[in-house]
Amino acid sequence: MTKWILSRPETLTEIEQLRLKTVLANCPELDAPTGHVRSFAHMLTERQGERLPQWLDAVRQDDLPSLHTLAAGIDRDRDAVIAGLTLPWNSGVVEGHANRIKMLKRQMFGRAGFALLRKRVLLAP
């Protein structure tokens, strides 16, 4: 069922759409979280970070403690989140290199010193 809520409605099969409608009809308390999740996903995929303040206000108006926690976390670094939802740049390449170096360090823990780690990092393909 979570897949249905997190998916774009147009990507669901006809049977999945009917099942989702049935679930939402029998469990109206899922309407608000479903709407908020889809709205956030739309902001993310369409790069509409300027809509974030309105989304946060809408989340706070509903009685959804777990989404309130998410909203509070987003508020702590609102400018960065808006930039992440708006700008086309990301730090994926840098994060990939950092993860690769951490993996090498974990593999070598207790086996070799810094000199070998340095060579593996610099000479790795």
mmCIF file of N, CA and C in Angstrom:
data_model
loop_
_atom_site.group_PDB
_atom_site.id
_atom_site.type_symbol
_atom_site.label_atom_id
_atom_site.label_comp_id
_atom_site.label_asym_id
_atom_site.label_seq_id
_atom_site.Cartn_x
_atom_site.Cartn_y
_atom_site.Cartn_z
ATOM 1 N N MET A 1 0.820 -1.192 0.000
ATOM 2 C CA MET A 1 0.000 0.000 0.000
ATOM 3 C C MET A 1 0.868 1.262 0.000
ATOM 4 N N THR A 2 2.002 1.228 0.730
ATOM 5 C CA THR A 2 2.864 2.400 0.765
ATOM 6 C C THR A 2 3.315 2.767 -0.639
ATOM 7 N N LYS A 3 3.570 1.749 -1.453
ATOM 8 C CA LYS A 3 3.981 2.001 -2.840
ATOM 9 C C LYS A 3 2.914 2.817 -3.557
ATOM 10 N N TRP A 4 1.650 2.539 -3.297
ATOM 11 C CA TRP A 4 0.560 3.251 -3.962
ATOM 12 C C TRP A 4 0.558 4.727 -3.570
ATOM 13 N N ILE A 5 0.792 4.990 -2.301
ATOM 14 C CA ILE A 5 0.768 6.376 -1.816
ATOM 15 C C ILE A 5 1.964 7.148 -2.348
ATOM 16 N N LEU A 6 3.134 6.481 -2.410
ATOM 17 C CA LEU A 6 4.354 7.155 -2.831
ATOM 18 C C LEU A 6 4.512 7.241 -4.340
ATOM 19 N N SER A 7 3.680 6.518 -5.077
ATOM 20 C CA SER A 7 3.785 6.530 -6.545
ATOM 21 C C SER A 7 2.922 7.628 -7.135
ATOM 22 N N ARG A 8 3.307 8.044 -8.317
ATOM 23 C CA ARG A 8 2.451 8.973 -9.055
ATOM 24 C C ARG A 8 1.208 8.211 -9.476
ATOM 25 N N PRO A 9 0.042 8.795 -9.291
ATOM 26 C CA PRO A 9 -1.194 8.071 -9.621
ATOM 27 C C PRO A 9 -1.222 7.558 -11.058
ATOM 28 N N GLU A 10 -0.664 8.314 -11.990
ATOM 29 C CA GLU A 10 -0.713 7.896 -13.392
ATOM 30 C C GLU A 10 0.194 6.697 -13.680
ATOM 31 N N THR A 11 1.118 6.364 -12.755
ATOM 32 C CA THR A 11 1.994 5.211 -12.975
ATOM 33 C C THR A 11 1.412 3.926 -12.406
ATOM 34 N N LEU A 12 0.344 4.028 -11.638
ATOM 35 C CA LEU A 12 -0.291 2.847 -11.061
ATOM 36 C C LEU A 12 -1.145 2.144 -12.105
ATOM 37 N N THR A 13 -1.225 0.821 -11.971
ATOM 38 C CA THR A 13 -2.128 0.079 -12.848
ATOM 39 C C THR A 13 -3.560 0.412 -12.457
ATOM 40 N N GLU A 14 -4.475 0.048 -13.306
ATOM 41 C CA GLU A 14 -5.887 0.331 -13.033
ATOM 42 C C GLU A 14 -6.355 -0.358 -11.750
ATOM 43 N N ILE A 15 -5.887 -1.577 -11.543
ATOM 44 C CA ILE A 15 -6.260 -2.325 -10.334
ATOM 45 C C ILE A 15 -5.686 -1.642 -9.091
ATOM 46 N N GLU A 16 -4.413 -1.208 -9.178
ATOM 47 C CA GLU A 16 -3.793 -0.515 -8.042
ATOM 48 C C GLU A 16 -4.516 0.796 -7.738
ATOM 49 N N GLN A 17 -4.926 1.520 -8.775
ATOM 50 C CA GLN A 17 -5.679 2.765 -8.562
ATOM 51 C C GLN A 17 -6.995 2.487 -7.862
ATOM 52 N N LEU A 18 -7.687 1.435 -8.260
ATOM 53 C CA LEU A 18 -8.957 1.078 -7.612
ATOM 54 C C LEU A 18 -8.726 0.676 -6.160
ATOM 55 N N ARG A 19 -7.683 -0.099 -5.916
ATOM 56 C CA ARG A 19 -7.375 -0.521 -4.538
ATOM 57 C C ARG A 19 -7.029 0.688 -3.670
ATOM 58 N N LEU A 20 -6.247 1.601 -4.216
ATOM 59 C CA LEU A 20 -5.899 2.806 -3.461
ATOM 60 C C LEU A 20 -7.139 3.621 -3.140
ATOM 61 N N LYS A 21 -8.017 3.795 -4.108
ATOM 62 C CA LYS A 21 -9.258 4.531 -3.859
ATOM 63 C C LYS A 21 -10.084 3.862 -2.775
ATOM 64 N N THR A 22 -10.118 2.533 -2.787
ATOM 65 C CA THR A 22 -10.866 1.795 -1.768
ATOM 66 C C THR A 22 -10.260 2.009 -0.387
ATOM 67 N N VAL A 23 -8.937 1.916 -0.305
ATOM 68 C CA VAL A 23 -8.252 2.120 0.981
ATOM 69 C C VAL A 23 -8.511 3.531 1.497
ATOM 70 N N LEU A 24 -8.356 4.530 0.627
ATOM 71 C CA LEU A 24 -8.557 5.921 1.048
ATOM 72 C C LEU A 24 -10.016 6.180 1.425
ATOM 73 N N ALA A 25 -10.942 5.521 0.758
ATOM 74 C CA ALA A 25 -12.356 5.695 1.088
ATOM 75 C C ALA A 25 -12.668 5.095 2.457
ATOM 76 N N ASN A 26 -12.014 3.980 2.797
ATOM 77 C CA ASN A 26 -12.265 3.311 4.075
ATOM 78 C C ASN A 26 -11.396 3.839 5.210
ATOM 79 N N CYS A 27 -10.411 4.628 4.877
ATOM 80 C CA CYS A 27 -9.496 5.147 5.896
ATOM 81 C C CYS A 27 -9.212 6.621 5.592
ATOM 82 N N PRO A 28 -10.175 7.498 5.860
ATOM 83 C CA PRO A 28 -10.019 8.906 5.488
ATOM 84 C C PRO A 28 -8.854 9.618 6.178
ATOM 85 N N GLU A 29 -8.351 9.060 7.283
ATOM 86 C CA GLU A 29 -7.209 9.700 7.942
ATOM 87 C C GLU A 29 -5.928 9.603 7.113
ATOM 88 N N LEU A 30 -5.938 8.816 6.045
ATOM 89 C CA LEU A 30 -4.785 8.744 5.152
ATOM 90 C C LEU A 30 -4.811 9.821 4.070
ATOM 91 N N ASP A 31 -5.939 10.513 3.925
ATOM 92 C CA ASP A 31 -6.040 11.551 2.888
ATOM 93 C C ASP A 31 -4.998 12.652 3.058
ATOM 94 N N ALA A 32 -4.894 13.189 4.264
ATOM 95 C CA ALA A 32 -3.962 14.300 4.506
ATOM 96 C C ALA A 32 -2.512 13.883 4.285
ATOM 97 N N PRO A 33 -2.036 12.769 4.912
ATOM 98 C CA PRO A 33 -0.633 12.403 4.672
ATOM 99 C C PRO A 33 -0.352 12.088 3.200
ATOM 100 N N THR A 34 -1.301 11.442 2.543
ATOM 101 C CA THR A 34 -1.118 11.125 1.129
ATOM 102 C C THR A 34 -0.973 12.402 0.310
ATOM 103 N N GLY A 35 -1.812 13.378 0.578
ATOM 104 C CA GLY A 35 -1.738 14.649 -0.136
ATOM 105 C C GLY A 35 -0.426 15.372 0.112
ATOM 106 N N HIS A 36 0.035 15.364 1.371
ATOM 107 C CA HIS A 36 1.293 16.041 1.702
ATOM 108 C C HIS A 36 2.488 15.351 1.044
ATOM 109 N N VAL A 37 2.486 14.019 1.056
ATOM 110 C CA VAL A 37 3.596 13.275 0.450
ATOM 111 C C VAL A 37 3.636 13.537 -1.051
ATOM 112 N N ARG A 38 2.494 13.480 -1.691
ATOM 113 C CA ARG A 38 2.449 13.714 -3.141
ATOM 114 C C ARG A 38 2.813 15.159 -3.485
ATOM 115 N N SER A 39 2.368 16.087 -2.667
ATOM 116 C CA SER A 39 2.693 17.489 -2.905
ATOM 117 C C SER A 39 4.203 17.724 -2.784
ATOM 118 N N PHE A 40 4.820 17.122 -1.774
ATOM 119 C CA PHE A 40 6.263 17.267 -1.597
ATOM 120 C C PHE A 40 6.998 16.612 -2.767
ATOM 121 N N ALA A 41 6.547 15.440 -3.184
ATOM 122 C CA ALA A 41 7.177 14.755 -4.314
ATOM 123 C C ALA A 41 7.078 15.602 -5.581
ATOM 124 N N HIS A 42 5.944 16.253 -5.779
ATOM 125 C CA HIS A 42 5.771 17.117 -6.944
ATOM 126 C C HIS A 42 6.738 18.306 -6.868
ATOM 127 N N MET A 43 6.870 18.893 -5.672
ATOM 128 C CA MET A 43 7.827 19.987 -5.489
ATOM 129 C C MET A 43 9.239 19.528 -5.834
ATOM 130 N N LEU A 44 9.573 18.327 -5.402
ATOM 131 C CA LEU A 44 10.912 17.780 -5.619
ATOM 132 C C LEU A 44 11.174 17.502 -7.094
ATOM 133 N N THR A 45 10.258 16.839 -7.761
ATOM 134 C CA THR A 45 10.489 16.451 -9.153
ATOM 135 C C THR A 45 10.350 17.619 -10.122
ATOM 136 N N GLU A 46 9.567 18.608 -9.764
ATOM 137 C CA GLU A 46 9.361 19.762 -10.652
ATOM 138 C C GLU A 46 10.215 20.967 -10.265
ATOM 139 N N ARG A 47 11.086 20.787 -9.263
ATOM 140 C CA ARG A 47 11.985 21.857 -8.785
ATOM 141 C C ARG A 47 11.220 23.126 -8.428
ATOM 142 N N GLN A 48 10.278 22.978 -7.507
ATOM 143 C CA GLN A 48 9.448 24.101 -7.084
ATOM 144 C C GLN A 48 9.683 24.406 -5.606
ATOM 145 N N GLY A 49 10.919 24.658 -5.248
ATOM 146 C CA GLY A 49 11.278 24.928 -3.863
ATOM 147 C C GLY A 49 10.608 26.148 -3.269
ATOM 148 N N GLU A 50 10.176 27.088 -4.123
ATOM 149 C CA GLU A 50 9.503 28.287 -3.615
ATOM 150 C C GLU A 50 8.164 27.953 -2.960
ATOM 151 N N ARG A 51 7.640 26.754 -3.205
ATOM 152 C CA ARG A 51 6.373 26.338 -2.590
ATOM 153 C C ARG A 51 6.562 25.738 -1.196
ATOM 154 N N LEU A 52 7.805 25.562 -0.763
ATOM 155 C CA LEU A 52 8.072 24.908 0.524
ATOM 156 C C LEU A 52 7.406 25.604 1.709
ATOM 157 N N PRO A 53 7.474 26.937 1.857
ATOM 158 C CA PRO A 53 6.823 27.557 3.020
ATOM 159 C C PRO A 53 5.322 27.267 3.093
ATOM 160 N N GLN A 54 4.642 27.281 1.959
ATOM 161 C CA GLN A 54 3.203 26.963 1.958
ATOM 162 C C GLN A 54 2.976 25.496 2.335
ATOM 163 N N TRP A 55 3.855 24.612 1.855
ATOM 164 C CA TRP A 55 3.732 23.200 2.183
ATOM 165 C C TRP A 55 3.924 22.982 3.687
ATOM 166 N N LEU A 56 4.923 23.650 4.261
ATOM 167 C CA LEU A 56 5.163 23.526 5.705
ATOM 168 C C LEU A 56 3.964 24.026 6.504
ATOM 169 N N ASP A 57 3.378 25.142 6.084
ATOM 170 C CA ASP A 57 2.184 25.657 6.772
ATOM 171 C C ASP A 57 1.033 24.661 6.698
ATOM 172 N N ALA A 58 0.841 24.062 5.535
ATOM 173 C CA ALA A 58 -0.243 23.086 5.364
ATOM 174 C C ALA A 58 -0.016 21.860 6.248
ATOM 175 N N VAL A 59 1.236 21.406 6.351
ATOM 176 C CA VAL A 59 1.553 20.245 7.198
ATOM 177 C C VAL A 59 1.269 20.567 8.661
ATOM 178 N N ARG A 60 1.650 21.766 9.097
ATOM 179 C CA ARG A 60 1.445 22.143 10.502
ATOM 180 C C ARG A 60 -0.036 22.272 10.861
ATOM 181 N N GLN A 61 -0.876 22.550 9.892
ATOM 182 C CA GLN A 61 -2.306 22.708 10.167
ATOM 183 C C GLN A 61 -3.001 21.373 10.406
ATOM 184 N N ASP A 62 -2.409 20.270 9.960
ATOM 185 C CA ASP A 62 -3.005 18.949 10.172
ATOM 186 C C ASP A 62 -2.431 18.316 11.430
ATOM 187 N N ASP A 63 -3.190 17.405 12.012
ATOM 188 C CA ASP A 63 -2.767 16.710 13.225
ATOM 189 C C ASP A 63 -1.976 15.465 12.839
ATOM 190 N N LEU A 64 -0.740 15.679 12.388
ATOM 191 C CA LEU A 64 0.123 14.594 11.934
ATOM 192 C C LEU A 64 1.497 14.740 12.596
ATOM 193 N N PRO A 65 1.656 14.196 13.828
ATOM 194 C CA PRO A 65 2.902 14.392 14.582
ATOM 195 C C PRO A 65 4.177 14.018 13.819
ATOM 196 N N SER A 66 4.153 12.925 13.061
ATOM 197 C CA SER A 66 5.371 12.521 12.357
ATOM 198 C C SER A 66 5.728 13.519 11.260
ATOM 199 N N LEU A 67 4.741 14.088 10.584
ATOM 200 C CA LEU A 67 5.038 15.105 9.579
ATOM 201 C C LEU A 67 5.435 16.422 10.238
ATOM 202 N N HIS A 68 4.942 16.668 11.460
ATOM 203 C CA HIS A 68 5.371 17.859 12.191
ATOM 204 C C HIS A 68 6.857 17.760 12.511
ATOM 205 N N THR A 69 7.311 16.546 12.848
ATOM 206 C CA THR A 69 8.730 16.332 13.121
ATOM 207 C C THR A 69 9.552 16.588 11.861
ATOM 208 N N LEU A 70 9.075 16.097 10.724
ATOM 209 C CA LEU A 70 9.755 16.350 9.454
ATOM 210 C C LEU A 70 9.803 17.850 9.160
ATOM 211 N N ALA A 71 8.685 18.537 9.362
ATOM 212 C CA ALA A 71 8.619 19.981 9.100
ATOM 213 C C ALA A 71 9.597 20.740 9.996
ATOM 214 N N ALA A 72 9.706 20.331 11.250
ATOM 215 C CA ALA A 72 10.639 20.991 12.163
ATOM 216 C C ALA A 72 12.078 20.786 11.702
ATOM 217 N N GLY A 73 12.398 19.587 11.231
ATOM 218 C CA GLY A 73 13.741 19.317 10.717
ATOM 219 C C GLY A 73 14.050 20.144 9.480
ATOM 220 N N ILE A 74 13.070 20.272 8.603
ATOM 221 C CA ILE A 74 13.257 21.073 7.390
ATOM 222 C C ILE A 74 13.443 22.540 7.755
ATOM 223 N N ASP A 75 12.688 22.998 8.738
ATOM 224 C CA ASP A 75 12.780 24.403 9.164
ATOM 225 C C ASP A 75 14.167 24.770 9.678
ATOM 226 N N ARG A 76 14.861 23.796 10.283
ATOM 227 C CA ARG A 76 16.185 24.079 10.826
ATOM 228 C C ARG A 76 17.170 24.519 9.754
ATOM 229 N N ASP A 77 16.957 24.046 8.538
ATOM 230 C CA ASP A 77 17.858 24.421 7.447
ATOM 231 C C ASP A 77 17.036 24.738 6.197
ATOM 232 N N ARG A 78 16.055 25.584 6.391
ATOM 233 C CA ARG A 78 15.085 25.902 5.342
ATOM 234 C C ARG A 78 15.735 26.396 4.054
ATOM 235 N N ASP A 79 16.700 27.310 4.149
ATOM 236 C CA ASP A 79 17.331 27.859 2.942
ATOM 237 C C ASP A 79 18.006 26.767 2.109
ATOM 238 N N ALA A 80 18.692 25.842 2.791
ATOM 239 C CA ALA A 80 19.367 24.763 2.075
ATOM 240 C C ALA A 80 18.350 23.831 1.412
ATOM 241 N N VAL A 81 17.251 23.546 2.088
ATOM 242 C CA VAL A 81 16.225 22.671 1.526
ATOM 243 C C VAL A 81 15.580 23.332 0.311
ATOM 244 N N ILE A 82 15.280 24.619 0.424
ATOM 245 C CA ILE A 82 14.702 25.335 -0.722
ATOM 246 C C ILE A 82 15.668 25.309 -1.896
ATOM 247 N N ALA A 83 16.953 25.519 -1.623
ATOM 248 C CA ALA A 83 17.956 25.469 -2.698
ATOM 249 C C ALA A 83 18.007 24.071 -3.315
ATOM 250 N N GLY A 84 17.952 23.041 -2.472
ATOM 251 C CA GLY A 84 17.974 21.668 -2.973
ATOM 252 C C GLY A 84 16.762 21.323 -3.811
ATOM 253 N N LEU A 85 15.620 21.920 -3.473
ATOM 254 C CA LEU A 85 14.391 21.668 -4.231
ATOM 255 C C LEU A 85 14.302 22.529 -5.484
ATOM 256 N N THR A 86 15.164 23.526 -5.606
ATOM 257 C CA THR A 86 15.048 24.484 -6.701
ATOM 258 C C THR A 86 16.193 24.394 -7.698
ATOM 259 N N LEU A 87 17.417 24.372 -7.202
ATOM 260 C CA LEU A 87 18.591 24.466 -8.066
ATOM 261 C C LEU A 87 18.920 23.141 -8.748
ATOM 262 N N PRO A 88 19.491 23.192 -9.942
ATOM 263 C CA PRO A 88 19.797 21.962 -10.673
ATOM 264 C C PRO A 88 21.089 21.274 -10.217
ATOM 265 N N TRP A 89 21.894 21.918 -9.379
ATOM 266 C CA TRP A 89 23.170 21.348 -8.959
ATOM 267 C C TRP A 89 22.976 20.455 -7.750
ATOM 268 N N ASN A 90 23.889 19.464 -7.608
ATOM 269 C CA ASN A 90 23.877 18.623 -6.417
ATOM 270 C C ASN A 90 25.299 18.197 -6.098
ATOM 271 N N SER A 91 25.474 17.599 -4.954
ATOM 272 C CA SER A 91 26.806 17.189 -4.512
ATOM 273 C C SER A 91 26.985 15.683 -4.651
ATOM 274 N N GLY A 92 26.273 15.071 -5.577
ATOM 275 C CA GLY A 92 26.319 13.623 -5.751
ATOM 276 C C GLY A 92 27.709 13.081 -6.031
ATOM 277 N N VAL A 93 28.475 13.730 -6.897
ATOM 278 C CA VAL A 93 29.814 13.249 -7.236
ATOM 279 C C VAL A 93 30.723 13.309 -6.015
ATOM 280 N N VAL A 94 30.662 14.419 -5.300
ATOM 281 C CA VAL A 94 31.496 14.570 -4.100
ATOM 282 C C VAL A 94 31.120 13.524 -3.059
ATOM 283 N N GLU A 95 29.813 13.319 -2.849
ATOM 284 C CA GLU A 95 29.358 12.312 -1.885
ATOM 285 C C GLU A 95 29.805 10.920 -2.302
ATOM 286 N N GLY A 96 29.803 10.655 -3.605
ATOM 287 C CA GLY A 96 30.268 9.360 -4.096
ATOM 288 C C GLY A 96 31.723 9.116 -3.757
ATOM 289 N N HIS A 97 32.557 10.134 -3.945
ATOM 290 C CA HIS A 97 33.979 9.991 -3.603
ATOM 291 C C HIS A 97 34.164 9.814 -2.101
ATOM 292 N N ALA A 98 33.421 10.561 -1.308
ATOM 293 C CA ALA A 98 33.529 10.431 0.155
ATOM 294 C C ALA A 98 33.121 9.031 0.589
ATOM 295 N N ASN A 99 32.047 8.488 0.016
ATOM 296 C CA ASN A 99 31.613 7.130 0.366
ATOM 297 C C ASN A 99 32.649 6.087 -0.048
ATOM 298 N N ARG A 100 33.275 6.290 -1.214
ATOM 299 C CA ARG A 100 34.302 5.350 -1.673
ATOM 300 C C ARG A 100 35.492 5.355 -0.716
ATOM 301 N N ILE A 101 35.911 6.536 -0.293
ATOM 302 C CA ILE A 101 37.043 6.641 0.637
ATOM 303 C C ILE A 101 36.698 6.002 1.983
ATOM 304 N N LYS A 102 35.484 6.227 2.462
ATOM 305 C CA LYS A 102 35.064 5.608 3.728
ATOM 306 C C LYS A 102 35.053 4.086 3.612
ATOM 307 N N MET A 103 34.609 3.569 2.461
ATOM 308 C CA MET A 103 34.592 2.126 2.260
ATOM 309 C C MET A 103 36.014 1.569 2.289
ATOM 310 N N LEU A 104 36.930 2.244 1.598
ATOM 311 C CA LEU A 104 38.322 1.800 1.610
ATOM 312 C C LEU A 104 38.886 1.817 3.028
ATOM 313 N N LYS A 105 38.580 2.844 3.758
ATOM 314 C CA LYS A 105 39.072 2.956 5.140
ATOM 315 C C LYS A 105 38.530 1.818 5.998
ATOM 316 N N ARG A 106 37.237 1.502 5.834
ATOM 317 C CA ARG A 106 36.653 0.394 6.606
ATOM 318 C C ARG A 106 37.291 -0.944 6.220
ATOM 319 N N GLN A 107 37.534 -1.149 4.926
ATOM 320 C CA GLN A 107 38.142 -2.397 4.472
ATOM 321 C C GLN A 107 39.538 -2.581 5.065
ATOM 322 N N MET A 108 40.248 -1.488 5.243
ATOM 323 C CA MET A 108 41.629 -1.562 5.687
ATOM 324 C C MET A 108 41.786 -1.401 7.196
ATOM 325 N N PHE A 109 40.718 -1.223 7.932
ATOM 326 C CA PHE A 109 40.807 -0.948 9.361
ATOM 327 C C PHE A 109 41.650 -2.004 10.067
ATOM 328 N N GLY A 110 42.689 -1.556 10.738
ATOM 329 C CA GLY A 110 43.547 -2.445 11.516
ATOM 330 C C GLY A 110 44.553 -3.230 10.700
ATOM 331 N N ARG A 111 44.542 -3.077 9.395
ATOM 332 C CA ARG A 111 45.425 -3.873 8.542
ATOM 333 C C ARG A 111 46.607 -3.090 7.988
ATOM 334 N N ALA A 112 46.427 -1.818 7.802
ATOM 335 C CA ALA A 112 47.489 -1.040 7.164
ATOM 336 C C ALA A 112 47.440 0.388 7.684
ATOM 337 N N GLY A 113 48.458 1.131 7.375
ATOM 338 C CA GLY A 113 48.547 2.505 7.844
ATOM 339 C C GLY A 113 48.038 3.504 6.815
ATOM 340 N N PHE A 114 48.241 4.753 7.141
ATOM 341 C CA PHE A 114 47.767 5.845 6.297
ATOM 342 C C PHE A 114 48.423 5.846 4.923
ATOM 343 N N ALA A 115 49.683 5.440 4.835
ATOM 344 C CA ALA A 115 50.405 5.471 3.552
ATOM 345 C C ALA A 115 49.714 4.580 2.521
ATOM 346 N N LEU A 116 49.313 3.373 2.926
ATOM 347 C CA LEU A 116 48.632 2.478 1.992
ATOM 348 C C LEU A 116 47.240 3.005 1.640
ATOM 349 N N LEU A 117 46.529 3.543 2.627
ATOM 350 C CA LEU A 117 45.218 4.125 2.351
ATOM 351 C C LEU A 117 45.349 5.245 1.326
ATOM 352 N N ARG A 118 46.362 6.087 1.495
ATOM 353 C CA ARG A 118 46.588 7.199 0.560
ATOM 354 C C ARG A 118 46.825 6.681 -0.850
ATOM 355 N N LYS A 119 47.636 5.632 -0.987
ATOM 356 C CA LYS A 119 47.905 5.067 -2.305
ATOM 357 C C LYS A 119 46.636 4.480 -2.918
ATOM 358 N N ARG A 120 45.858 3.785 -2.129
ATOM 359 C CA ARG A 120 44.615 3.185 -2.662
ATOM 360 C C ARG A 120 43.644 4.249 -3.132
ATOM 361 N N VAL A 121 43.562 5.356 -2.387
ATOM 362 C CA VAL A 121 42.636 6.427 -2.749
ATOM 363 C C VAL A 121 43.112 7.129 -4.022
ATOM 364 N N LEU A 122 44.398 7.433 -4.088
ATOM 365 C CA LEU A 122 44.914 8.193 -5.220
ATOM 366 C C LEU A 122 45.075 7.358 -6.485
ATOM 367 N N LEU A 123 45.352 6.063 -6.350
ATOM 368 C CA LEU A 123 45.627 5.242 -7.516
ATOM 369 C C LEU A 123 44.423 4.418 -7.967
ATOM 370 N N ALA A 124 43.342 4.460 -7.225
ATOM 371 C CA ALA A 124 42.153 3.673 -7.593
ATOM 372 C C ALA A 124 41.506 4.244 -8.850
ATOM 373 N N PRO A 125 40.939 3.374 -9.666
ATOM 374 C CA PRO A 125 40.299 3.862 -10.911
ATOM 375 C C PRO A 125 39.060 4.680 -10.646
#
